[in-house]
PDB file of C-alpha atoms in Angstrom:
ATOM      1  CA  MET A   1       0.113  -0.029  -0.191  1.00 40.00           C
ATOM      2  CA  ALA A   2       1.294   3.292  -1.111  1.00 45.00           C
ATOM      3  CA  PRO A   3       2.116   5.982   1.937  1.00 44.00           C
ATOM      4  CA  SER A   4      -0.278   8.710   2.255  1.00 43.00           C
ATOM      5  CA  LYS A   5       0.449  11.953   0.868  1.00 42.00           C
ATOM      6  CA  LYS A   6       0.175  13.646   4.401  1.00 41.00           C
ATOM      7  CA  LYS A   7       2.518  11.045   5.824  1.00 41.00           C
ATOM      8  CA  HIS A   8       4.921  11.903   2.874  1.00 40.00           C
ATOM      9  CA  ALA A   9       4.811  15.330   3.312  1.00 41.00           C
ATOM     10  CA  SER A  10       5.722  15.178   7.058  1.00 52.00           C
ATOM     11  CA  SER A  11       8.943  13.664   6.261  1.00 68.00           C
ATOM     12  CA  GLN A  12      10.134  16.933   4.546  1.00 74.00           C
ATOM     13  CA  PRO A  13      11.584  19.849   5.879  1.00 76.00           C
ATOM     14  CA  ARG A  14       9.381  22.544   7.156  1.00 80.00           C
ATOM     15  CA  ILE A  15      10.300  26.098   5.914  1.00 80.00           C
ATOM     16  CA  ILE A  16       8.941  29.068   7.920  1.00 81.00           C
ATOM     17  CA  PRO A  17       8.594  32.688   6.915  1.00 82.00           C
ATOM     18  CA  GLY A  18      12.098  34.350   6.874  1.00 79.00           C
ATOM     19  CA  GLY A  19      13.865  31.488   5.151  1.00 83.00           C
ATOM     20  CA  PHE A  20      14.310  29.525   8.440  1.00 89.00           C
ATOM     21  CA  THR A  21      13.940  25.610   8.512  1.00 88.00           C
ATOM     22  CA  GLU A  22      12.277  23.990  11.460  1.00 90.00           C
ATOM     23  CA  LEU A  23      14.055  21.520  13.294  1.00 89.00           C
ATOM     24  CA  SER A  24      12.867  19.434  16.023  1.00 89.00           C
ATOM     25  CA  LEU A  25      14.831  18.696  19.384  1.00 89.00           C
ATOM     26  CA  ARG A  26      14.181  16.291  22.122  1.00 89.00           C
ATOM     27  CA  PHE A  27      16.224  16.065  25.366  1.00 89.00           C
ATOM     28  CA  SER A  28      16.109  12.213  25.379  1.00 87.00           C
ATOM     29  CA  SER A  29      14.783   9.531  23.374  1.00 85.00           C
ATOM     30  CA  ASP A  30      11.805   8.960  25.822  1.00 86.00           C
ATOM     31  CA  SER A  31      10.778  12.398  25.867  1.00 85.00           C
ATOM     32  CA  VAL A  32       7.556  13.207  24.620  1.00 85.00           C
ATOM     33  CA  SER A  33       7.959  16.931  24.250  1.00 88.00           C
ATOM     34  CA  GLU A  34       9.968  18.578  21.462  1.00 88.00           C
ATOM     35  CA  HIS A  35      11.876  21.940  21.313  1.00 89.00           C
ATOM     36  CA  LYS A  36      11.970  23.893  18.060  1.00 90.00           C
ATOM     37  CA  LEU A  37      15.154  24.985  16.375  1.00 90.00           C
ATOM     38  CA  TYR A  38      15.242  27.602  13.496  1.00 91.00           C
ATOM     39  CA  LEU A  39      17.971  27.703  11.224  1.00 90.00           C
ATOM     40  CA  LYS A  40      19.290  29.019   7.963  1.00 90.00           C
ATOM     41  CA  GLU A  41      22.203  29.480   5.864  1.00 88.00           C
ATOM     42  CA  HIS A  42      24.356  32.538   7.352  1.00 85.00           C
ATOM     43  CA  LYS A  43      24.650  35.185   4.545  1.00 82.00           C
ATOM     44  CA  VAL A  44      25.511  38.523   5.949  1.00 76.00           C
ATOM     45  CA  ARG A  45      27.271  40.833   3.475  1.00 66.00           C
ATOM     46  CA  ALA A  46      28.985  42.821   6.173  1.00 63.00           C
ATOM     47  CA  GLU A  47      30.501  39.909   7.950  1.00 63.00           C
ATOM     48  CA  LYS A  48      34.246  39.798   6.743  1.00 62.00           C
ATOM     49  CA  SER A  49      35.552  37.606   9.632  1.00 63.00           C
ATOM     50  CA  SER A  50      37.200  34.244   8.498  1.00 69.00           C
ATOM     51  CA  HIS A  51      35.588  32.439  11.454  1.00 79.00           C
ATOM     52  CA  ARG A  52      32.307  32.295   9.794  1.00 83.00           C
ATOM     53  CA  PRO A  53      32.418  31.663   5.952  1.00 84.00           C
ATOM     54  CA  LEU A  54      29.268  32.282   4.282  1.00 81.00           C
ATOM     55  CA  ASP A  55      28.910  29.154   2.404  1.00 85.00           C
ATOM     56  CA  ARG A  56      29.808  26.782   5.346  1.00 89.00           C
ATOM     57  CA  THR A  57      28.040  28.485   8.376  1.00 91.00           C
ATOM     58  CA  LEU A  58      24.717  27.585   9.626  1.00 92.00           C
ATOM     59  CA  PHE A  59      22.784  30.208  11.842  1.00 92.00           C
ATOM     60  CA  VAL A  60      20.573  28.681  14.540  1.00 92.00           C
ATOM     61  CA  LEU A  61      17.886  30.211  16.594  1.00 91.00           C
ATOM     62  CA  ASN A  62      16.366  29.332  20.003  1.00 89.00           C
ATOM     63  CA  MET A  63      18.985  27.177  21.117  1.00 90.00           C
ATOM     64  CA  PRO A  64      18.058  25.831  24.550  1.00 90.00           C
ATOM     65  CA  PRO A  65      20.273  26.887  27.713  1.00 86.00           C
ATOM     66  CA  TYR A  66      21.156  23.078  28.266  1.00 85.00           C
ATOM     67  CA  CYS A  67      23.206  22.747  25.018  1.00 87.00           C
ATOM     68  CA  SER A  68      26.383  23.889  25.427  1.00 86.00           C
ATOM     69  CA  GLU A  69      28.788  24.215  22.617  1.00 88.00           C
ATOM     70  CA  GLY A  70      30.395  20.700  22.804  1.00 88.00           C
ATOM     71  CA  VAL A  71      26.787  19.166  22.781  1.00 89.00           C
ATOM     72  CA  VAL A  72      25.780  21.034  19.887  1.00 91.00           C
ATOM     73  CA  LYS A  73      29.133  20.092  17.968  1.00 91.00           C
ATOM     74  CA  GLU A  74      28.346  16.322  18.723  1.00 90.00           C
ATOM     75  CA  MET A  75      24.552  16.661  17.841  1.00 90.00           C
ATOM     76  CA  PHE A  76      25.346  18.290  14.296  1.00 92.00           C
ATOM     77  CA  SER A  77      28.225  16.299  13.305  1.00 91.00           C
ATOM     78  CA  GLN A  78      25.633  13.667  11.897  1.00 91.00           C
ATOM     79  CA  PHE A  79      25.470  16.103   8.933  1.00 92.00           C
ATOM     80  CA  GLY A  80      29.096  16.595   8.655  1.00 91.00           C
ATOM     81  CA  CYS A  81      32.613  17.409  10.145  1.00 92.00           C
ATOM     82  CA  VAL A  82      31.786  20.530  12.444  1.00 93.00           C
ATOM     83  CA  ARG A  83      34.907  22.840  12.570  1.00 92.00           C
ATOM     84  CA  SER A  84      33.487  25.312  15.222  1.00 91.00           C
ATOM     85  CA  VAL A  85      30.622  26.172  17.162  1.00 91.00           C
ATOM     86  CA  GLU A  86      29.648  29.614  18.764  1.00 89.00           C
ATOM     87  CA  LEU A  87      27.071  30.572  21.164  1.00 89.00           C
ATOM     88  CA  ARG A  88      25.843  33.955  21.772  1.00 88.00           C
ATOM     89  CA  ASP A  89      23.149  35.970  23.647  1.00 85.00           C
ATOM     90  CA  HIS A  90      22.372  38.020  20.581  1.00 85.00           C
ATOM     91  CA  PRO A  91      22.991  37.903  16.717  1.00 85.00           C
ATOM     92  CA  GLY A  92      26.149  39.695  16.092  1.00 77.00           C
ATOM     93  CA  SER A  93      29.683  40.166  14.859  1.00 69.00           C
ATOM     94  CA  SER A  94      32.170  37.368  15.862  1.00 61.00           C
ATOM     95  CA  LYS A  95      34.036  37.715  18.833  1.00 57.00           C
ATOM     96  CA  GLU A  96      36.821  40.344  19.308  1.00 53.00           C
ATOM     97  CA  SER A  97      40.411  39.145  18.640  1.00 51.00           C
ATOM     98  CA  GLY A  98      42.538  39.593  21.562  1.00 54.00           C
ATOM     99  CA  PRO A  99      44.234  37.439  24.379  1.00 58.00           C
ATOM    100  CA  LYS A 100      42.060  34.589  25.277  1.00 64.00           C
ATOM    101  CA  LEU A 101      40.973  35.030  29.100  1.00 63.00           C
ATOM    102  CA  SER A 102      40.404  32.530  31.635  1.00 63.00           C
ATOM    103  CA  ARG A 103      36.968  31.915  33.002  1.00 62.00           C
ATOM    104  CA  PHE A 104      38.204  33.825  36.299  1.00 62.00           C
ATOM    105  CA  PHE A 105      38.760  37.036  34.421  1.00 63.00           C
ATOM    106  CA  LYS A 106      35.422  36.874  32.231  1.00 65.00           C
ATOM    107  CA  PRO A 107      31.909  37.526  33.609  1.00 66.00           C
ATOM    108  CA  ALA A 108      29.613  34.660  34.148  1.00 66.00           C
ATOM    109  CA  ASP A 109      27.623  33.510  31.181  1.00 68.00           C
ATOM    110  CA  LYS A 110      23.780  34.406  31.062  1.00 72.00           C
ATOM    111  CA  GLN A 111      21.491  31.352  31.433  1.00 76.00           C
ATOM    112  CA  GLY A 112      19.007  31.477  28.843  1.00 82.00           C
ATOM    113  CA  PHE A 113      18.123  30.568  24.970  1.00 88.00           C
ATOM    114  CA  LYS A 114      21.102  31.593  22.586  1.00 88.00           C
ATOM    115  CA  VAL A 115      21.859  31.945  18.958  1.00 90.00           C
ATOM    116  CA  GLY A 116      24.325  29.734  17.391  1.00 91.00           C
ATOM    117  CA  TYR A 117      26.884  29.665  14.576  1.00 92.00           C
ATOM    118  CA  ILE A 118      27.799  26.333  13.426  1.00 92.00           C
ATOM    119  CA  VAL A 119      30.733  26.220  10.893  1.00 92.00           C
ATOM    120  CA  PHE A 120      31.177  22.894   9.004  1.00 93.00           C
ATOM    121  CA  GLN A 121      34.032  21.508   6.944  1.00 91.00           C
ATOM    122  CA  ASN A 122      32.219  21.049   3.801  1.00 91.00           C
ATOM    123  CA  PRO A 123      29.229  23.233   2.277  1.00 90.00           C
ATOM    124  CA  SER A 124      27.138  20.114   1.712  1.00 92.00           C
ATOM    125  CA  SER A 125      26.760  20.043   5.611  1.00 91.00           C
ATOM    126  CA  VAL A 126      24.713  22.995   5.485  1.00 90.00           C
ATOM    127  CA  SER A 127      22.296  21.793   2.820  1.00 90.00           C
ATOM    128  CA  ALA A 128      22.136  18.450   4.759  1.00 90.00           C
ATOM    129  CA  ALA A 129      21.074  20.013   7.979  1.00 90.00           C
ATOM    130  CA  LYS A 130      18.437  22.298   6.113  1.00 89.00           C
ATOM    131  CA  SER A 131      16.853  19.162   4.423  1.00 89.00           C
ATOM    132  CA  HIS A 132      16.480  17.256   7.674  1.00 88.00           C
ATOM    133  CA  PRO A 133      12.789  16.291   8.195  1.00 87.00           C
ATOM    134  CA  HIS A 134      11.248  18.013  11.016  1.00 79.00           C
ATOM    135  CA  ASP A 135       9.589  14.787  12.127  1.00 83.00           C
ATOM    136  CA  ALA A 136      13.009  13.197  12.986  1.00 86.00           C
ATOM    137  CA  PRO A 137      14.163  14.995  16.160  1.00 88.00           C
ATOM    138  CA  LEU A 138      17.662  15.449  17.177  1.00 88.00           C
ATOM    139  CA  VAL A 139      18.524  13.875  20.645  1.00 88.00           C
ATOM    140  CA  VAL A 140      20.282  15.967  23.209  1.00 88.00           C
ATOM    141  CA  CYS A 141      21.106  13.569  25.948  1.00 88.00           C
ATOM    142  CA  THR A 142      22.164   9.859  25.114  1.00 86.00           C
ATOM    143  CA  GLU A 143      23.810   7.077  26.718  1.00 83.00           C
ATOM    144  CA  GLN A 144      27.106   8.126  25.086  1.00 83.00           C
ATOM    145  CA  ARG A 145      26.657  12.035  25.817  1.00 84.00           C
ATOM    146  CA  GLN A 146      25.246  12.539  29.279  1.00 81.00           C
ATOM    147  CA  VAL A 147      23.676  16.189  29.841  1.00 83.00           C
ATOM    148  CA  ARG A 148      22.540  17.151  33.167  1.00 80.00           C
ATOM    149  CA  THR A 149      19.858  19.521  34.199  1.00 78.00           C
ATOM    150  CA  GLY A 150      18.099  20.721  37.174  1.00 77.00           C
ATOM    151  CA  ALA A 151      19.527  20.425  40.506  1.00 83.00           C
ATOM    152  CA  GLN A 152      22.578  17.946  39.240  1.00 80.00           C
ATOM    153  CA  LYS A 153      23.475  20.644  36.788  1.00 79.00           C
ATOM    154  CA  TRP A 154      23.697  23.471  39.570  1.00 79.00           C
ATOM    155  CA  ILE A 155      25.664  20.875  41.879  1.00 84.00           C
ATOM    156  CA  GLN A 156      28.123  20.191  38.832  1.00 78.00           C
ATOM    157  CA  GLN A 157      28.478  23.870  38.218  1.00 75.00           C
ATOM    158  CA  TYR A 158      29.185  24.771  41.934  1.00 81.00           C
ATOM    159  CA  THR A 159      31.713  21.960  42.093  1.00 83.00           C
ATOM    160  CA  GLU A 160      33.530  23.048  39.106  1.00 76.00           C
ATOM    161  CA  SER A 161      33.620  26.563  40.606  1.00 75.00           C
ATOM    162  CA  PHE A 162      36.127  25.686  42.710  1.00 78.00           C
ATOM    163  CA  SER A 163      39.680  25.709  41.187  1.00 78.00           C
ATOM    164  CA  HIS A 164      43.231  24.182  42.699  1.00 82.00           C
ATOM    165  CA  PRO A 165      45.589  26.761  44.160  1.00 85.00           C
ATOM    166  CA  GLU A 166      48.283  25.706  42.011  1.00 88.00           C
ATOM    167  CA  LYS A 167      46.179  25.664  38.806  1.00 84.00           C
ATOM    168  CA  LEU A 168      44.804  29.043  39.680  1.00 82.00           C
ATOM    169  CA  GLN A 169      48.307  30.455  40.185  1.00 88.00           C
ATOM    170  CA  GLN A 170      49.583  29.161  36.650  1.00 88.00           C
ATOM    171  CA  ILE A 171      46.519  30.757  34.963  1.00 83.00           C
ATOM    172  CA  VAL A 172      47.402  34.110  36.836  1.00 86.00           C
ATOM    173  CA  ASP A 173      51.173  33.918  35.913  1.00 89.00           C
ATOM    174  CA  SER A 174      50.396  33.113  32.408  1.00 88.00           C
ATOM    175  CA  PHE A 175      47.901  35.916  32.150  1.00 84.00           C
ATOM    176  CA  MET A 176      50.386  38.587  33.862  1.00 89.00           C
ATOM    177  CA  GLU A 177      53.229  37.655  31.578  1.00 91.00           C
ATOM    178  CA  GLY A 178      51.224  38.179  28.492  1.00 89.00           C
ATOM    179  CA  TYR A 179      50.109  41.633  29.945  1.00 90.00           C
ATOM    180  CA  ASP A 180      53.546  42.353  30.770  1.00 92.00           C
ATOM    181  CA  LYS A 181      54.707  41.748  27.287  1.00 92.00           C
ATOM    182  CA  ARG A 182      52.213  43.871  25.525  1.00 92.00           C
ATOM    183  CA  LYS A 183      52.885  46.656  27.844  1.00 93.00           C
ATOM    184  CA  GLU A 184      56.712  46.408  27.017  1.00 93.00           C
ATOM    185  CA  GLU A 185      55.895  46.183  23.389  1.00 92.00           C
ATOM    186  CA  GLU A 186      53.742  49.362  23.570  1.00 91.00           C
ATOM    187  CA  ALA A 187      56.240  51.101  25.593  1.00 91.00           C
ATOM    188  CA  ASP A 188      58.931  50.400  22.896  1.00 91.00           C
ATOM    189  CA  ARG A 189      56.813  51.221  20.019  1.00 87.00           C
ATOM    190  CA  GLN A 190      56.162  54.639  21.668  1.00 85.00           C
ATOM    191  CA  LYS A 191      59.864  55.029  22.283  1.00 85.00           C
ATOM    192  CA  GLU A 192      60.688  54.281  18.625  1.00 81.00           C
ATOM    193  CA  GLU A 193      57.951  56.939  17.535  1.00 75.00           C
ATOM    194  CA  ALA A 194      59.412  59.400  19.664  1.00 74.00           C
ATOM    195  CA  GLU A 195      62.896  59.003  18.547  1.00 73.00           C
ATOM    196  CA  GLN A 196      61.780  59.063  14.910  1.00 68.00           C
ATOM    197  CA  GLN A 197      59.518  62.146  15.495  1.00 65.00           C
ATOM    198  CA  GLN A 198      62.163  64.073  17.523  1.00 65.00           C
ATOM    199  CA  GLU A 199      63.446  67.509  16.038  1.00 58.00           C
ATOM    200  CA  ASP A 200      67.127  68.080  15.248  1.00 55.00           C
ATOM    201  CA  GLU A 201      69.133  71.132  15.772  1.00 52.00           C
ATOM    202  CA  GLU A 202      67.543  73.061  12.819  1.00 55.00           C
ATOM    203  CA  GLY A 203      64.138  71.973  13.943  1.00 58.00           C
ATOM    204  CA  TRP A 204      63.432  69.398  11.207  1.00 65.00           C
ATOM    205  CA  VAL A 205      61.340  66.338  12.105  1.00 62.00           C
ATOM    206  CA  LYS A 206      62.182  63.001  10.642  1.00 61.00           C
ATOM    207  CA  VAL A 207      58.832  61.581   9.044  1.00 61.00           C
ATOM    208  CA  THR A 208      58.792  58.013   8.135  1.00 60.00           C
ATOM    209  CA  ARG A 209      56.336  56.017   5.732  1.00 61.00           C
ATOM    210  CA  GLY A 210      53.162  55.145   7.410  1.00 57.00           C
ATOM    211  CA  PRO A 211      50.954  51.936   6.664  1.00 58.00           C
ATOM    212  CA  LYS A 212      49.747  51.864   3.022  1.00 58.00           C
ATOM    213  CA  GLY A 213      47.285  54.198   2.187  1.00 54.00           C
ATOM    214  CA  THR A 214      48.082  56.692   4.788  1.00 55.00           C
ATOM    215  CA  LYS A 215      50.336  59.740   4.602  1.00 53.00           C
ATOM    216  CA  GLY A 216      53.578  59.552   6.590  1.00 53.00           C
ATOM    217  CA  ARG A 217      53.514  62.464   9.254  1.00 55.00           C
ATOM    218  CA  PRO A 218      54.079  62.741  12.987  1.00 52.00           C
ATOM    219  CA  HIS A 219      51.615  61.125  15.469  1.00 53.00           C
ATOM    220  CA  SER A 220      53.210  61.662  18.970  1.00 58.00           C
ATOM    221  CA  GLU A 221      51.369  64.201  21.487  1.00 65.00           C
ATOM    222  CA  ALA A 222      54.325  66.432  21.528  1.00 68.00           C
ATOM    223  CA  ALA A 223      54.593  66.751  17.711  1.00 70.00           C
ATOM    224  CA  ASN A 224      50.953  67.406  17.890  1.00 76.00           C
ATOM    225  CA  LYS A 225      51.130  70.012  20.356  1.00 80.00           C
ATOM    226  CA  ARG A 226      53.981  71.795  18.490  1.00 80.00           C
ATOM    227  CA  THR A 227      52.093  71.759  15.357  1.00 83.00           C
ATOM    228  CA  LEU A 228      48.983  73.510  17.227  1.00 87.00           C
ATOM    229  CA  GLN A 229      51.304  76.257  18.564  1.00 88.00           C
ATOM    230  CA  LYS A 230      52.661  77.110  15.202  1.00 87.00           C
ATOM    231  CA  GLU A 231      49.072  77.201  13.989  1.00 87.00           C
ATOM    232  CA  MET A 232      48.110  79.480  16.785  1.00 86.00           C
ATOM    233  CA  ARG A 233      51.042  81.931  16.194  1.00 84.00           C
ATOM    234  CA  LYS A 234      50.511  81.860  12.523  1.00 82.00           C
ATOM    235  CA  LYS A 235      46.837  82.813  13.125  1.00 79.00           C
ATOM    236  CA  LYS A 236      47.953  85.537  15.727  1.00 75.00           C
ATOM    237  CA  ARG A 237      49.977  87.284  13.236  1.00 72.00           C
ATOM    238  CA  LYS A 238      47.363  87.392  10.607  1.00 69.00           C
ATOM    239  CA  GLU A 239      44.888  89.059  13.040  1.00 67.00           C
ATOM    240  CA  LEU A 240      43.744  92.593  11.968  1.00 67.00           C
ATOM    241  CA  LEU A 241      44.735  94.890  14.847  1.00 68.00           C
ATOM    242  CA  ASN A 242      43.186  98.371  15.090  1.00 69.00           C
ATOM    243  CA  PHE A 243      40.798  97.852  12.002  1.00 72.00           C
ATOM    244  CA  TYR A 244      38.552 100.033  13.226  1.00 77.00           C
ATOM    245  CA  THR A 245      39.000 103.862  14.076  1.00 82.00           C
ATOM    246  CA  TRP A 246      37.878 103.629  17.710  1.00 82.00           C
ATOM    247  CA  GLN A 247      40.245 100.562  18.073  1.00 80.00           C
ATOM    248  CA  HIS A 248      42.982 102.815  16.830  1.00 81.00           C
ATOM    249  CA  ARG A 249      42.169 105.887  19.181  1.00 87.00           C
ATOM    250  CA  ASN A 250      41.851 103.569  22.121  1.00 88.00           C
ATOM    251  CA  THR A 251      45.388 102.304  21.524  1.00 86.00           C
ATOM    252  CA  GLN A 252      46.617 105.863  21.319  1.00 88.00           C
ATOM    253  CA  LYS A 253      45.235 106.651  24.514  1.00 92.00           C
ATOM    254  CA  GLU A 254      46.601 103.669  26.089  1.00 91.00           C
ATOM    255  CA  HIS A 255      50.011 104.184  24.761  1.00 91.00           C
ATOM    256  CA  ILE A 256      50.065 107.762  26.070  1.00 94.00           C
ATOM    257  CA  ALA A 257      48.653 106.822  29.507  1.00 94.00           C
ATOM    258  CA  ASP A 258      51.522 104.321  29.757  1.00 94.00           C
ATOM    259  CA  LEU A 259      54.119 106.980  28.465  1.00 94.00           C
ATOM    260  CA  ARG A 260      52.659 109.398  31.525  1.00 94.00           C
ATOM    261  CA  LYS A 261      52.884 106.699  34.039  1.00 93.00           C
ATOM    262  CA  LYS A 262      56.367 105.715  33.086  1.00 93.00           C
ATOM    263  CA  PHE A 263      57.352 109.371  33.181  1.00 94.00           C
ATOM    264  CA  GLU A 264      56.266 109.952  36.494  1.00 94.00           C
ATOM    265  CA  GLU A 265      57.774 107.014  37.828  1.00 93.00           C
ATOM    266  CA  ASP A 266      61.367 108.235  36.385  1.00 93.00           C
ATOM    267  CA  LYS A 267      60.739 111.618  38.118  1.00 92.00           C
ATOM    268  CA  GLN A 268      60.318 109.884  41.444  1.00 91.00           C
ATOM    269  CA  ARG A 269      63.242 107.591  40.996  1.00 89.00           C
ATOM    270  CA  ILE A 270      65.498 110.489  40.078  1.00 90.00           C
ATOM    271  CA  ALA A 271      64.316 112.511  43.285  1.00 88.00           C
ATOM    272  CA  LEU A 272      64.895 109.623  45.547  1.00 87.00           C
ATOM    273  CA  LEU A 273      68.303 109.178  44.104  1.00 85.00           C
ATOM    274  CA  ARG A 274      69.203 113.158  44.554  1.00 83.00           C
ATOM    275  CA  ALA A 275      67.902 112.756  48.138  1.00 81.00           C
ATOM    276  CA  GLN A 276      70.410 109.981  48.805  1.00 80.00           C
ATOM    277  CA  ARG A 277      73.491 111.554  47.378  1.00 74.00           C
ATOM    278  CA  GLN A 278      75.821 112.503  49.887  1.00 65.00           C
ATOM    279  CA  PHE A 279      78.312 114.689  47.977  1.00 58.00           C
ATOM    280  CA  ARG A 280      76.706 118.158  47.569  1.00 60.00           C
ATOM    281  CA  PRO A 281      79.163 120.791  45.989  1.00 58.00           C
ATOM    282  CA  TYR A 282      76.816 123.695  46.635  1.00 56.00           C
TER     283      TYR A 282
END
């Protein structure tokens, strides 16, 4: 007997508005309730990071909190080799490049539903995941992959929160070594820039070629300060003094008042010298 059309249609992937494919998820094989994931191929033109290739990255919504990156990687490995998995609170650009921090130097992750970026080895794996029938749910917890929830999960997280003092000391020492190394490199770079931008006896500044597409010019704070002072002096020389008649008249009055004041001071100084003179020929 041929299968009914309704049963045949249910084995096909379900497409919802927005281009997302619906994928069912069960916590265990004996679970009755199902959780829905919504996935589609990651296609963002502004994405320039090599960590998310546009033809091999799968964008997943509504990822439950009990699914860690390791669990997601194992679940989606049935569609092909998974290179990396990234879970985030909100969609956005990839993680910032920089030194990898330990969990002791990072805030605790938020507990809740997340979005995921799954990068496969081959582009065909993305198509295989999208074409997976929605009535064949993925299983999270199996005999080979045990996932803890509820009180067991909190007990495990509480136990893992304690670290051995020697291991913690190694993590701190490694972090401080990297920090000191970055500070030394920054100090050497600033010292080299200061030496290159130092003026010689005649006031010339050696300007080196900068990165491609940029002009070679001094970038230090001292050089910028000297340039600003030169501009201020140049601007002051170009200012029009005594442009109006009343300005010229006030300037003359101030000059005459200064001369009279200086004349009175000179008269007093001369009178004082005469009074202090001891030799009087008359």
